[in-house]
């Protein structure tokens, strides 16, 4: 470039720089500010605690294997919500490894029990009134279907409280937690049996189907014989109680049973 031309262009350079600075300033006020948190001071840890919210509802019972430390702690720190006394027996073979009323495979070596009306998975403490021995178990099955019996213990549970050898003992049942109300609601039925002869059970099924035409009456086979089950409309408890009272002894032992 010729020296004369360079001298003519040199005065224009400050003007170009001023225009560039002005444009940059004009664009800068349109940009969105970004909040940047200052780094934590040395030797400290950033606070990652989530904002406060509603506390979760406490469980009705600890979700754990029966008689675990969790269950024992729960029983020690909660009041009894229901209690009753009655005769307890125990069961193992031929029920072992069969599907129980809760849908799971029954294990005679697990600390469980069968009860006709307590909600399934209720957490209970069973005390042998003769020995004072007690065990914490969960209700996982239905029964006992024997006159004047209140509870059926698994073989393992019966051994813990000294019911295994005598076979039957008077016990106190204390309920500490249940997944459903004890005094209302639930799904109910009436179970009649047991019949050694399937023909007798089928005849009773047909007879009760005609008598209770709005109910669902079925016959099924269990480890100890054949049974008939009457499920009233909507599994209503009041109607199930009426049916249980209405059945005559000649038709077999009738038991009010909670399904859930």
XYZ file of C-alpha atoms in Angstrom:
260
model
C 0.000 0.000 0.000
C 1.296 3.470 -0.814
C 2.392 5.641 2.153
C -0.091 8.323 1.212
C -2.982 5.941 1.289
C -1.937 4.594 4.703
C -1.818 8.092 6.151
C -5.326 8.793 4.841
C -6.763 5.605 6.461
C -5.051 5.874 9.852
C -7.410 8.535 11.383
C -10.397 6.287 10.692
C -9.151 3.440 12.945
C -10.303 4.953 16.304
C -13.747 5.502 14.810
C -13.990 1.847 13.797
C -12.957 0.740 17.284
C -15.534 3.023 18.906
C -18.288 1.640 16.684
C -17.271 -1.955 17.578
C -17.323 -1.201 21.292
C -20.727 0.434 20.977
C -22.180 -2.544 19.171
C -20.808 -4.933 21.825
C -22.360 -2.825 24.582
C -25.686 -2.739 22.758
C -25.782 -6.561 22.438
C -24.699 -7.135 26.017
C -27.878 -5.703 27.630
C -30.043 -8.081 25.586
C -28.368 -11.291 26.841
C -30.053 -13.340 29.607
C -28.087 -13.314 32.859
C -27.008 -16.726 34.141
C -26.966 -17.251 37.908
C -23.806 -18.976 38.995
C -23.666 -20.259 42.579
C -20.471 -19.362 44.375
C -18.244 -22.309 45.149
C -18.432 -23.655 48.703
C -15.840 -22.484 51.136
C -12.877 -24.719 51.607
C -13.511 -27.498 54.086
C -17.315 -27.419 53.687
C -19.783 -29.621 51.787
C -22.542 -28.185 49.578
C -26.056 -28.530 51.052
C -27.964 -31.033 48.890
C -30.916 -31.451 51.273
C -34.179 -31.552 49.257
C -36.857 -28.957 50.063
C -39.278 -29.958 52.843
C -42.409 -31.847 51.792
C -45.201 -33.922 53.306
C -43.935 -36.799 55.418
C -44.698 -40.273 54.043
C -47.442 -42.219 55.788
C -46.074 -44.733 58.296
C -46.523 -48.387 57.370
C -49.234 -50.342 59.103
C -46.701 -53.059 59.778
C -43.037 -53.578 58.973
C -42.500 -55.335 55.675
C -40.204 -58.041 56.951
C -40.052 -61.729 57.688
C -41.994 -62.691 60.801
C -40.118 -62.625 64.115
C -37.285 -60.578 62.628
C -35.656 -57.816 64.639
C -37.846 -55.332 62.784
C -41.030 -57.113 63.854
C -39.809 -57.469 67.431
C -39.011 -53.765 67.602
C -42.406 -52.926 66.121
C -44.234 -55.041 68.691
C -42.179 -53.536 71.529
C -43.039 -49.977 70.485
C -46.727 -50.292 69.490
C -49.890 -50.968 71.475
C -52.143 -53.988 71.071
C -55.120 -53.183 68.824
C -57.045 -56.399 69.418
C -56.776 -59.452 71.640
C -58.546 -62.778 72.052
C -57.984 -66.146 73.691
C -58.662 -69.609 72.392
C -57.284 -73.007 71.543
C -54.325 -73.220 69.176
C -53.175 -76.278 67.282
C -50.463 -76.659 64.669
C -50.203 -77.872 61.091
C -47.447 -79.025 58.781
C -47.739 -82.062 56.509
C -49.792 -82.537 54.380
C -50.058 -78.732 53.931
C -46.309 -78.144 53.590
C -45.257 -76.811 50.170
C -48.875 -76.295 49.140
C -50.207 -72.877 48.205
C -51.733 -71.089 51.179
C -54.667 -68.701 51.308
C -52.379 -65.694 50.794
C -51.180 -67.133 47.468
C -47.735 -68.083 48.734
C -46.313 -71.550 49.275
C -46.773 -72.634 52.886
C -43.551 -73.442 54.715
C -43.935 -75.392 57.952
C -40.546 -74.088 59.093
C -41.549 -70.423 58.797
C -43.042 -68.495 61.721
C -46.606 -68.084 60.474
C -50.157 -68.907 61.506
C -53.641 -69.480 60.133
C -56.698 -67.609 61.406
C -60.216 -67.535 59.974
C -61.058 -63.844 60.338
C -57.964 -61.683 60.966
C -56.845 -59.744 57.860
C -54.147 -61.480 55.886
C -50.602 -60.495 56.918
C -51.688 -59.246 60.348
C -48.773 -59.105 62.780
C -49.607 -60.967 65.991
C -47.980 -62.233 69.160
C -49.128 -65.651 70.375
C -48.565 -66.591 74.020
C -48.981 -70.064 75.457
C -50.972 -69.407 78.633
C -49.626 -72.560 80.280
C -45.932 -71.872 79.763
C -45.731 -68.126 79.187
C -43.745 -68.679 75.993
C -44.561 -66.356 73.096
C -43.770 -65.962 69.422
C -44.327 -63.198 66.856
C -45.915 -64.469 63.655
C -47.872 -63.282 60.648
C -51.242 -64.529 59.498
C -50.658 -66.046 56.069
C -53.356 -68.716 55.835
C -56.966 -69.511 56.726
C -58.028 -71.987 59.379
C -58.263 -73.918 61.574
C -61.420 -75.567 60.272
C -61.935 -77.585 63.427
C -64.670 -76.937 65.973
C -63.586 -74.785 68.958
C -60.112 -74.043 67.515
C -59.052 -70.414 67.092
C -55.548 -70.546 65.626
C -53.364 -72.925 63.659
C -49.632 -72.430 64.117
C -46.983 -73.535 61.687
C -44.835 -76.366 62.980
C -41.947 -73.981 63.697
C -44.186 -71.561 65.599
C -45.697 -74.391 67.637
C -42.233 -75.581 68.686
C -41.240 -72.106 69.896
C -44.107 -71.843 72.390
C -44.477 -75.475 73.422
C -47.608 -76.381 71.436
C -45.941 -78.981 69.243
C -45.804 -81.908 71.671
C -49.227 -81.538 73.343
C -50.821 -80.672 69.989
C -53.286 -78.162 71.446
C -52.863 -75.364 73.992
C -54.803 -72.355 75.160
C -53.207 -69.163 73.883
C -53.599 -65.421 73.923
C -53.559 -63.716 70.511
C -52.510 -60.048 70.430
C -52.749 -58.092 67.173
C -50.244 -55.267 66.739
C -50.774 -54.366 63.085
C -53.173 -55.217 60.294
C -53.364 -54.028 56.676
C -57.152 -53.570 56.899
C -59.719 -52.662 59.566
C -60.713 -55.464 61.910
C -64.267 -54.355 62.668
C -65.664 -53.470 59.232
C -65.129 -53.989 55.526
C -63.281 -56.911 54.018
C -64.400 -59.770 51.766
C -66.199 -62.630 53.459
C -67.544 -66.107 52.744
C -68.823 -69.223 54.480
C -66.877 -72.462 54.210
C -68.554 -75.815 54.833
C -66.879 -79.205 55.203
C -64.859 -81.235 55.185
C -66.377 -84.085 53.194
C -64.435 -87.255 52.590
C -66.754 -88.071 49.721
C -66.684 -85.659 46.779
C -70.217 -86.647 45.871
C -71.558 -85.307 49.166
C -69.761 -82.005 48.625
C -71.166 -81.661 45.098
C -74.689 -82.379 46.316
C -74.369 -79.718 48.988
C -72.975 -77.266 46.430
C -76.030 -77.741 44.204
C -78.381 -77.487 47.160
C -76.836 -74.255 48.436
C -76.739 -72.792 44.932
C -80.515 -73.133 44.755
C -80.984 -71.825 48.287
C -78.704 -68.782 47.906
C -79.243 -67.960 44.260
C -77.383 -64.611 44.418
C -74.280 -66.213 45.936
C -71.373 -67.888 44.208
C -71.175 -71.461 45.524
C -68.180 -73.609 44.620
C -66.758 -76.994 45.576
C -63.028 -77.514 45.925
C -60.618 -80.126 47.202
C -58.205 -79.499 50.056
C -55.569 -81.630 51.786
C -58.132 -82.952 54.271
C -61.125 -83.529 52.009
C -63.729 -81.697 49.955
C -65.146 -78.292 50.829
C -67.998 -76.062 49.781
C -67.591 -72.296 49.818
C -70.466 -69.811 49.692
C -69.535 -66.284 48.630
C -72.469 -63.878 49.058
C -73.071 -61.022 46.663
C -70.202 -58.505 46.900
C -68.591 -60.755 49.555
C -70.693 -58.853 52.083
C -69.889 -59.667 55.719
C -73.411 -59.173 57.091
C -74.850 -61.564 54.525
C -72.069 -64.093 55.176
C -72.875 -64.010 58.896
C -76.546 -64.670 58.112
C -75.686 -67.642 55.913
C -73.354 -69.129 58.536
C -76.105 -68.927 61.155
C -78.721 -70.271 58.764
C -76.892 -73.462 57.816
C -77.910 -76.543 59.783
C -75.323 -78.735 61.544
C -76.335 -81.728 59.405
C -74.914 -79.905 56.397
C -71.433 -79.892 57.906
C -69.473 -77.462 60.018
C -69.937 -73.920 58.689
C -67.143 -71.386 59.260
C -67.222 -67.648 58.684
C -64.035 -66.845 56.783
C -62.414 -63.609 55.689
C -60.916 -63.810 52.209
C -58.608 -60.769 52.272
